Amino acid sequence: MPSAKALRNHSKTSKTPRRPFEKERLDAELRIIGEYGLKNKREVWRVQRVLSHIRKAARNLLTKDAKDPQRLFEGAALLRRLHRYGILDEHQNQLDFVLALKVNNFLDRRLQTQVFKLGMAKSYHHARILIKQRHIRVGRQVVDVPSFMVRVDSQKHIDYAFTSSFGGGREGRVKRKKLRAKSKPAEAEEEVDDE
């Protein structure tokens, strides 16, 4: 059997900024982290990298002729993928709209954001905790990744997990302990009355 090191994925998922101490960028990143309840700046950088790859692909396709088969095929595929995830609206079906995308368009489609906007959590931070503690499912699948990108057709299937105490499962450990504590004094009183 190969070692775990051999199975590791070595591709980078985020790119650090060229200038580490640029005040405007630091302030903008901190604002995004606070607005969406992110864990750290790497989550912002990861989304920025995905966005830059998509915009680069759109720029390359826009340099080709409008009737070029590669532009028609790959451009339609790129737009279809962005429509499926709800990053672009259905009426925005040109590559020019891809160049106008911002980081916020991607962050709005995260499961953490969707759980908060559906009113299942009191804040973005609470939404993140619910997801990490496996209280949230998408369809029939429990999802414990806050950065899970929610598709448009999956959005209506976000709900509490069947095993979750919020979704009709058994109560949590503390609640069960309190119920046991309440029932024990009542039993003790009954025994005293019997004597």
PDB file of N, CA and C in Angstrom, residues 79 83 88-95 97:
ATOM      1  N   LEU A  79     -20.245  29.510 -19.128  1.00  0.00           N
ATOM      2  CA  LEU A  79     -21.450  30.229 -18.710  1.00  0.00           C
ATOM      3  C   LEU A  79     -22.466  29.294 -18.072  1.00  0.00           C
ATOM      4  N   HIS A  83     -24.038  29.649 -14.381  1.00  0.00           N
ATOM      5  CA  HIS A  83     -25.495  29.722 -14.194  1.00  0.00           C
ATOM      6  C   HIS A  83     -25.954  28.656 -13.213  1.00  0.00           C
ATOM      7  N   LEU A  88     -23.862  33.695 -11.909  1.00  0.00           N
ATOM      8  CA  LEU A  88     -24.409  34.605 -12.905  1.00  0.00           C
ATOM      9  C   LEU A  88     -25.915  34.367 -13.023  1.00  0.00           C
ATOM     10  N   ASP A  89     -26.677  35.430 -13.295  1.00  0.00           N
ATOM     11  CA  ASP A  89     -28.109  35.283 -13.534  1.00  0.00           C
ATOM     12  C   ASP A  89     -28.332  34.642 -14.897  1.00  0.00           C
ATOM     13  N   GLU A  90     -29.521  34.097 -15.102  1.00  0.00           N
ATOM     14  CA  GLU A  90     -29.837  33.404 -16.364  1.00  0.00           C
ATOM     15  C   GLU A  90     -29.783  34.348 -17.568  1.00  0.00           C
ATOM     16  N   HIS A  91     -30.172  35.613 -17.387  1.00  0.00           N
ATOM     17  CA  HIS A  91     -30.171  36.534 -18.525  1.00  0.00           C
ATOM     18  C   HIS A  91     -28.771  37.046 -18.859  1.00  0.00           C
ATOM     19  N   GLN A  92     -27.801  36.830 -17.981  1.00  0.00           N
ATOM     20  CA  GLN A  92     -26.413  37.245 -18.243  1.00  0.00           C
ATOM     21  C   GLN A  92     -25.688  36.109 -18.959  1.00  0.00           C
ATOM     22  N   ASN A  93     -25.881  36.024 -20.279  1.00  0.00           N
ATOM     23  CA  ASN A  93     -25.306  34.903 -21.012  1.00  0.00           C
ATOM     24  C   ASN A  93     -24.294  35.359 -22.052  1.00  0.00           C
ATOM     25  N   GLN A  94     -23.394  36.263 -21.648  1.00  0.00           N
ATOM     26  CA  GLN A  94     -22.271  36.670 -22.483  1.00  0.00           C
ATOM     27  C   GLN A  94     -21.008  36.623 -21.656  1.00  0.00           C
ATOM     28  N   LEU A  95     -19.880  36.410 -22.341  1.00  0.00           N
ATOM     29  CA  LEU A  95     -18.604  36.302 -21.626  1.00  0.00           C
ATOM     30  C   LEU A  95     -18.192  37.613 -20.969  1.00  0.00           C
ATOM     31  N   PHE A  97     -19.929  39.432 -19.068  1.00  0.00           N
ATOM     32  CA  PHE A  97     -20.422  39.430 -17.690  1.00  0.00           C
ATOM     33  C   PHE A  97     -19.475  38.669 -16.763  1.00  0.00           C
TER      34      PHE A  97
END
